[in-house]
PDB file of C-alpha atoms and ligand atoms in Angstrom:
ATOM      1  CA  UNK A  26     104.963 102.409 119.286  1.00  0.00           C
ATOM      2  CA  UNK A  27     106.496  98.834 119.011  1.00  0.00           C
ATOM      3  CA  UNK A  28     109.613  98.753 117.625  1.00  0.00           C
ATOM      4  CA  UNK A  29     110.298  95.030 117.650  1.00  0.00           C
ATOM      5  CA  UNK A  30     106.998  92.475 116.198  1.00  0.00           C
ATOM      6  CA  UNK A  31     106.643  89.739 119.746  1.00  0.00           C
ATOM      7  CA  UNK A  32     107.316  86.456 118.152  1.00  0.00           C
ATOM      8  CA  UNK A  33     104.055  85.290 119.388  1.00  0.00           C
ATOM      9  CA  UNK A  34     102.158  87.602 117.279  1.00  0.00           C
ATOM     10  CA  UNK A  35     104.544  86.193 114.110  1.00  0.00           C
ATOM     11  CA  UNK A  36     103.527  82.727 115.264  1.00  0.00           C
ATOM     12  CA  UNK A  37      99.722  83.743 114.809  1.00  0.00           C
ATOM     13  CA  UNK A  38     100.597  84.178 111.096  1.00  0.00           C
ATOM     14  CA  UNK A  39     103.352  82.037 110.193  1.00  0.00           C
ATOM     15  CA  UNK A  40     102.483  81.899 106.034  1.00  0.00           C
ATOM     16  CA  UNK A  41     104.486  85.804 106.042  1.00  0.00           C
ATOM     17  CA  UNK A  42     108.000  86.144 106.293  1.00  0.00           C
ATOM     18  CA  UNK A  43     108.542  88.087 109.364  1.00  0.00           C
ATOM     19  CA  UNK A  44     112.574  87.310 109.449  1.00  0.00           C
ATOM     20  CA  UNK A  45     115.276  85.314 107.647  1.00  0.00           C
ATOM     21  CA  UNK A  46     118.031  82.715 108.857  1.00  0.00           C
ATOM     22  CA  UNK A  47     118.600  83.378 112.322  1.00  0.00           C
ATOM     23  CA  UNK A  48     122.150  81.804 112.090  1.00  0.00           C
ATOM     24  CA  UNK A  49     123.352  84.557 109.245  1.00  0.00           C
ATOM     25  CA  UNK A  50     124.971  87.832 110.563  1.00  0.00           C
ATOM     26  CA  UNK A  51     122.919  89.264 107.803  1.00  0.00           C
ATOM     27  CA  UNK A  52     120.194  91.939 107.753  1.00  0.00           C
ATOM     28  CA  UNK A  53     117.657  92.968 105.109  1.00  0.00           C
ATOM     29  CA  UNK A  54     116.553  96.336 104.571  1.00  0.00           C
ATOM     30  CA  UNK A  55     113.444  97.452 103.266  1.00  0.00           C
ATOM     31  CA  UNK A  56     112.701 100.699 102.079  1.00  0.00           C
ATOM     32  CA  UNK A  57     108.661 101.576 101.723  1.00  0.00           C
ATOM     33  CA  UNK A  58     106.520 104.100  99.968  1.00  0.00           C
ATOM     34  CA  UNK A  59     108.888 105.593  97.402  1.00  0.00           C
ATOM     35  CA  UNK A  60     110.401 106.419  95.230  1.00  0.00           C
ATOM     36  CA  UNK A  61     110.290 109.718  96.270  1.00  0.00           C
ATOM     37  CA  UNK A  62     112.730 112.081  94.185  1.00  0.00           C
ATOM     38  CA  UNK A  63     115.701 113.601  96.347  1.00  0.00           C
ATOM     39  CA  UNK A  64     114.804 110.904  98.991  1.00  0.00           C
ATOM     40  CA  UNK A  65     115.226 107.651  97.411  1.00  0.00           C
ATOM     41  CA  UNK A  66     118.264 109.125  95.369  1.00  0.00           C
ATOM     42  CA  UNK A  67     119.828 109.821  98.664  1.00  0.00           C
ATOM     43  CA  UNK A  68     119.084 106.459 100.280  1.00  0.00           C
ATOM     44  CA  UNK A  69     120.810 104.823  96.999  1.00  0.00           C
ATOM     45  CA  UNK A  70     123.612 107.030  97.188  1.00  0.00           C
ATOM     46  CA  UNK A  71     124.127 106.035 101.133  1.00  0.00           C
ATOM     47  CA  UNK A  72     123.502 102.224 100.011  1.00  0.00           C
ATOM     48  CA  UNK A  73     126.208 102.667  97.599  1.00  0.00           C
ATOM     49  CA  UNK A  74     128.790 104.404  99.870  1.00  0.00           C
ATOM     50  CA  UNK A  75     128.386 101.727 102.425  1.00  0.00           C
ATOM     51  CA  UNK A  76     128.411  98.665  99.496  1.00  0.00           C
ATOM     52  CA  UNK A  77     124.740  97.670 100.751  1.00  0.00           C
ATOM     53  CA  UNK A  78     121.940  96.066  99.089  1.00  0.00           C
ATOM     54  CA  UNK A  79     118.362  96.690  99.979  1.00  0.00           C
ATOM     55  CA  UNK A  80     114.434  96.195  98.469  1.00  0.00           C
ATOM     56  CA  UNK A  81     112.478  99.055  97.917  1.00  0.00           C
ATOM     57  CA  UNK A  82     108.475  98.339  98.647  1.00  0.00           C
ATOM     58  CA  UNK A  83     107.251 100.824  95.975  1.00  0.00           C
ATOM     59  CA  UNK A  84     104.081 102.338  95.507  1.00  0.00           C
ATOM     60  CA  UNK A  85     103.265 101.857  91.898  1.00  0.00           C
ATOM     61  CA  UNK A  86     101.396 105.471  91.526  1.00  0.00           C
ATOM     62  CA  UNK A  87     104.513 106.849  92.933  1.00  0.00           C
ATOM     63  CA  UNK A  88     106.865 104.553  90.219  1.00  0.00           C
ATOM     64  CA  UNK A  89     104.877 105.716  87.405  1.00  0.00           C
ATOM     65  CA  UNK A  90     105.777 109.191  87.955  1.00  0.00           C
ATOM     66  CA  UNK A  91     109.466 108.410  88.452  1.00  0.00           C
ATOM     67  CA  UNK A  92     110.413 105.905  85.860  1.00  0.00           C
ATOM     68  CA  UNK A  93     114.334 106.829  86.253  1.00  0.00           C
ATOM     69  CA  UNK A  94     114.473 106.522  90.178  1.00  0.00           C
ATOM     70  CA  UNK A  95     113.040 102.997  89.906  1.00  0.00           C
ATOM     71  CA  UNK A  96     115.158 102.064  86.774  1.00  0.00           C
ATOM     72  CA  UNK A  97     118.429 103.139  89.252  1.00  0.00           C
ATOM     73  CA  UNK A  98     117.202 101.309  91.921  1.00  0.00           C
ATOM     74  CA  UNK A  99     116.740  98.186  89.485  1.00  0.00           C
ATOM     75  CA  UNK A 100     120.312  98.778  87.717  1.00  0.00           C
ATOM     76  CA  UNK A 101     122.117  98.977  91.080  1.00  0.00           C
ATOM     77  CA  UNK A 102     121.525  95.644  92.273  1.00  0.00           C
ATOM     78  CA  UNK A 103     118.238  96.042  94.703  1.00  0.00           C
ATOM     79  CA  UNK A 104     115.301  94.186  95.124  1.00  0.00           C
ATOM     80  CA  UNK A 105     111.869  95.512  94.065  1.00  0.00           C
ATOM     81  CA  UNK A 106     108.558  94.833  95.986  1.00  0.00           C
ATOM     82  CA  UNK A 107     105.141  95.586  95.351  1.00  0.00           C
ATOM     83  CA  UNK A 108     103.669  97.569  97.825  1.00  0.00           C
ATOM     84  CA  UNK A 109      99.972  98.307  95.743  1.00  0.00           C
ATOM     85  CA  UNK A 110      99.152 101.292  93.462  1.00  0.00           C
ATOM     86  CA  UNK A 111      97.640 103.696  95.568  1.00  0.00           C
ATOM     87  CA  UNK A 112      98.692 102.482  98.682  1.00  0.00           C
ATOM     88  CA  UNK A 113      95.936 101.015 100.185  1.00  0.00           C
ATOM     89  CA  UNK A 114      94.697  99.076 103.406  1.00  0.00           C
ATOM     90  CA  UNK A 115      93.343  95.832 102.730  1.00  0.00           C
ATOM     91  CA  UNK A 116      91.014  96.375 105.803  1.00  0.00           C
ATOM     92  CA  UNK A 117      88.171  98.912 103.751  1.00  0.00           C
ATOM     93  CA  UNK A 118      88.874  97.030 100.300  1.00  0.00           C
ATOM     94  CA  UNK A 119      87.163  94.657  98.576  1.00  0.00           C
ATOM     95  CA  UNK A 120      89.187  91.386  97.674  1.00  0.00           C
ATOM     96  CA  UNK A 121      88.933  91.849  93.912  1.00  0.00           C
ATOM     97  CA  UNK A 122      89.783  95.466  94.060  1.00  0.00           C
ATOM     98  CA  UNK A 123      92.747  94.947  96.678  1.00  0.00           C
ATOM     99  CA  UNK A 124      93.860  92.201  94.059  1.00  0.00           C
ATOM    100  CA  UNK A 125      93.486  94.522  91.132  1.00  0.00           C
ATOM    101  CA  UNK A 126      95.182  97.075  92.466  1.00  0.00           C
ATOM    102  CA  UNK A 127      98.156  95.165  93.679  1.00  0.00           C
ATOM    103  CA  UNK A 128      98.331  93.940  89.833  1.00  0.00           C
ATOM    104  CA  UNK A 129      98.322  97.613  88.646  1.00  0.00           C
ATOM    105  CA  UNK A 130     101.856  98.145  90.866  1.00  0.00           C
ATOM    106  CA  UNK A 131     103.520  94.909  88.981  1.00  0.00           C
ATOM    107  CA  UNK A 132     102.327  96.118  85.563  1.00  0.00           C
ATOM    108  CA  UNK A 133     104.246  99.503  86.367  1.00  0.00           C
ATOM    109  CA  UNK A 134     107.042  97.577  87.719  1.00  0.00           C
ATOM    110  CA  UNK A 135     107.222  95.178  84.659  1.00  0.00           C
ATOM    111  CA  UNK A 136     106.714  97.692  82.272  1.00  0.00           C
ATOM    112  CA  UNK A 137     109.545  99.975  83.613  1.00  0.00           C
ATOM    113  CA  UNK A 138     112.099  97.435  84.965  1.00  0.00           C
ATOM    114  CA  UNK A 139     111.063  94.353  82.388  1.00  0.00           C
ATOM    115  CA  UNK A 140     110.848  92.399  86.173  1.00  0.00           C
ATOM    116  CA  UNK A 141     107.805  91.127  87.767  1.00  0.00           C
ATOM    117  CA  UNK A 142     108.113  91.459  91.561  1.00  0.00           C
ATOM    118  CA  UNK A 143     108.211  88.441  93.802  1.00  0.00           C
ATOM    119  CA  UNK A 144     108.052  89.864  97.012  1.00  0.00           C
ATOM    120  CA  UNK A 145     104.590  91.677  98.048  1.00  0.00           C
ATOM    121  CA  UNK A 146     104.295  94.223 101.254  1.00  0.00           C
ATOM    122  CA  UNK A 147     100.634  95.225 102.443  1.00  0.00           C
ATOM    123  CA  UNK A 148     100.660  98.903 103.628  1.00  0.00           C
ATOM    124  CA  UNK A 149     100.084  99.517 107.170  1.00  0.00           C
ATOM    125  CA  UNK A 150     100.871  96.048 107.748  1.00  0.00           C
ATOM    126  CA  UNK A 151      96.686  95.369 106.954  1.00  0.00           C
ATOM    127  CA  UNK A 152      95.497  92.901 104.989  1.00  0.00           C
ATOM    128  CA  UNK A 153      92.399  90.659 105.130  1.00  0.00           C
ATOM    129  CA  UNK A 154      92.850  86.911 105.103  1.00  0.00           C
ATOM    130  CA  UNK A 155      91.202  86.460 101.332  1.00  0.00           C
ATOM    131  CA  UNK A 156      93.668  88.711  99.935  1.00  0.00           C
ATOM    132  CA  UNK A 157      96.396  87.055 101.146  1.00  0.00           C
ATOM    133  CA  UNK A 158      95.668  83.944 100.287  1.00  0.00           C
ATOM    134  CA  UNK A 159      94.937  85.064  96.992  1.00  0.00           C
ATOM    135  CA  UNK A 160      98.472  86.936  96.761  1.00  0.00           C
ATOM    136  CA  UNK A 161     100.258  84.254  98.017  1.00  0.00           C
ATOM    137  CA  UNK A 162      99.594  82.403  94.771  1.00  0.00           C
ATOM    138  CA  UNK A 163     101.869  84.723  93.190  1.00  0.00           C
ATOM    139  CA  UNK A 164     104.092  86.190  95.964  1.00  0.00           C
ATOM    140  CA  UNK A 165     105.908  85.979  98.490  1.00  0.00           C
ATOM    141  CA  UNK A 166     104.397  88.343 101.407  1.00  0.00           C
ATOM    142  CA  UNK A 167     107.055  89.962 103.358  1.00  0.00           C
ATOM    143  CA  UNK A 168     106.678  91.662 106.763  1.00  0.00           C
ATOM    144  CA  UNK A 169     108.864  92.481 109.369  1.00  0.00           C
ATOM    145  CA  UNK A 170     110.292  91.891 112.997  1.00  0.00           C
ATOM    146  CA  UNK A 171     112.000  95.440 113.158  1.00  0.00           C
ATOM    147  CA  UNK A 172     109.981  98.245 112.656  1.00  0.00           C
ATOM    148  CA  UNK A 173     112.430 101.945 113.066  1.00  0.00           C
ATOM    149  CA  UNK A 174     109.358 104.241 113.497  1.00  0.00           C
ATOM    150  CA  UNK A 175     111.107 106.520 110.852  1.00  0.00           C
ATOM    151  CA  UNK A 176     107.841 107.919 109.898  1.00  0.00           C
ATOM    152  CA  UNK A 177     107.327 109.263 113.373  1.00  0.00           C
ATOM    153  CA  UNK A 178     108.091 113.358 113.422  1.00  0.00           C
ATOM    154  CA  UNK A 179     107.930 113.605 117.048  1.00  0.00           C
ATOM    155  CA  UNK A 180     110.202 111.063 117.775  1.00  0.00           C
ATOM    156  CA  UNK A 181     114.083 111.878 118.597  1.00  0.00           C
ATOM    157  CA  UNK A 182     116.073 111.083 115.899  1.00  0.00           C
ATOM    158  CA  UNK A 183     118.755 109.545 118.286  1.00  0.00           C
ATOM    159  CA  UNK A 184     115.903 107.378 120.045  1.00  0.00           C
ATOM    160  CA  UNK A 185     115.215 106.257 116.807  1.00  0.00           C
ATOM    161  CA  UNK A 186     118.493 104.925 116.033  1.00  0.00           C
ATOM    162  CA  UNK A 187     119.158 103.066 119.529  1.00  0.00           C
ATOM    163  CA  UNK A 188     115.576 101.354 119.459  1.00  0.00           C
ATOM    164  CA  UNK A 189     115.988 100.344 115.671  1.00  0.00           C
ATOM    165  CA  UNK A 190     119.422  98.787 116.947  1.00  0.00           C
ATOM    166  CA  UNK A 191     118.263  97.064 119.960  1.00  0.00           C
ATOM    167  CA  UNK A 192     114.834  95.678 117.756  1.00  0.00           C
ATOM    168  CA  UNK A 193     117.744  94.370 115.227  1.00  0.00           C
ATOM    169  CA  UNK A 194     118.961  90.799 114.991  1.00  0.00           C
ATOM    170  CA  UNK A 195     120.719  88.563 112.907  1.00  0.00           C
ATOM    171  CA  UNK A 196     118.019  87.706 110.143  1.00  0.00           C
ATOM    172  CA  UNK A 197     115.910  90.706 110.715  1.00  0.00           C
ATOM    173  CA  UNK A 198     114.029  92.317 108.082  1.00  0.00           C
ATOM    174  CA  UNK A 199     113.797  96.149 108.896  1.00  0.00           C
ATOM    175  CA  UNK A 200     111.423  98.767 107.723  1.00  0.00           C
ATOM    176  CA  UNK A 201     112.794 102.474 106.768  1.00  0.00           C
ATOM    177  CA  UNK A 202     110.238 104.827 104.648  1.00  0.00           C
ATOM    178  CA  UNK A 203     111.807 106.593 101.965  1.00  0.00           C
ATOM    179  CA  UNK A 204     108.995 109.153 102.052  1.00  0.00           C
ATOM    180  CA  UNK A 205     108.857 112.743 103.093  1.00  0.00           C
ATOM    181  CA  UNK A 206     107.351 111.902 106.240  1.00  0.00           C
ATOM    182  CA  UNK A 207     110.318 110.178 107.496  1.00  0.00           C
ATOM    183  CA  UNK A 208     112.947 111.921 105.873  1.00  0.00           C
ATOM    184  CA  UNK A 209     114.330 113.507 108.804  1.00  0.00           C
ATOM    185  CA  UNK A 210     114.825 110.566 110.878  1.00  0.00           C
ATOM    186  CA  UNK A 211     116.159 108.333 107.807  1.00  0.00           C
ATOM    187  CA  UNK A 212     118.738 110.695 107.255  1.00  0.00           C
ATOM    188  CA  UNK A 213     120.381 110.820 110.685  1.00  0.00           C
ATOM    189  CA  UNK A 214     119.180 106.757 111.567  1.00  0.00           C
ATOM    190  CA  UNK A 215     120.359 105.046 108.231  1.00  0.00           C
ATOM    191  CA  UNK A 216     124.061 105.882 107.889  1.00  0.00           C
ATOM    192  CA  UNK A 217     124.789 105.603 111.606  1.00  0.00           C
ATOM    193  CA  UNK A 218     122.672 101.961 111.753  1.00  0.00           C
ATOM    194  CA  UNK A 219     124.652 100.437 109.011  1.00  0.00           C
ATOM    195  CA  UNK A 220     128.068 101.250 110.241  1.00  0.00           C
ATOM    196  CA  UNK A 221     127.585 100.486 113.776  1.00  0.00           C
ATOM    197  CA  UNK A 222     126.537  96.566 112.367  1.00  0.00           C
ATOM    198  CA  UNK A 223     129.088  96.653 109.654  1.00  0.00           C
ATOM    199  CA  UNK A 224     131.272  97.063 112.426  1.00  0.00           C
ATOM    200  CA  UNK A 225     129.895  94.422 114.329  1.00  0.00           C
ATOM    201  CA  UNK A 226     130.105  91.818 110.704  1.00  0.00           C
ATOM    202  CA  UNK A 227     127.206  91.930 109.725  1.00  0.00           C
ATOM    203  CA  UNK A 228     126.029  92.259 106.246  1.00  0.00           C
ATOM    204  CA  UNK A 229     123.105  93.940 104.118  1.00  0.00           C
ATOM    205  CA  UNK A 230     121.724  91.833 101.331  1.00  0.00           C
ATOM    206  CA  UNK A 231     118.781  92.365  99.262  1.00  0.00           C
ATOM    207  CA  UNK A 232     115.878  89.824  99.364  1.00  0.00           C
TER     208      UNK A 232
HETATM  209 ZN1  LIG B  14     103.313 102.208 103.165  1.00  0.00          ZN
END
């Protein structure tokens, strides 16, 4: 499993955002697939403890079940992005239905926080060009250059941490998951990852 997305691959898709300014010592943490009780709340506590801001790409279905958590994400100064309502893989779905599912997620976020999300991340990174073209009219499409692979339960947590640190650069967009699958690695890696980069003078901002 690749932790770092190669540059040649990013260049194939120049209209997606893979990273931000490489000259600034800023890292952009993102958390996909929540909100999930206990896990997302633990992430929020951890971010608060280190005075760090991040971005949560929420699944509309989860957001509609847990309005108090999505409100907390917003109230604590983090960004909220759209990750579809049903966590859809774009490849198997018509552009029309995909778009409708994305809009349904935005409706939930708007209803609960009053904010219309500006950022979109396709689940599994799988999206058809026609879908991307349509969504770009309303959203910035956010990919990543660093994948922690926290969702792989067979990945040793120490290795997960080392690989994630090694893949990160200034301006990196880093993917974690506030999901049940990722919980084991997430709880081990996130605090140590933040500490490592804060010691080196990096800050963590929301998108
Ligand atoms: Zn996802």
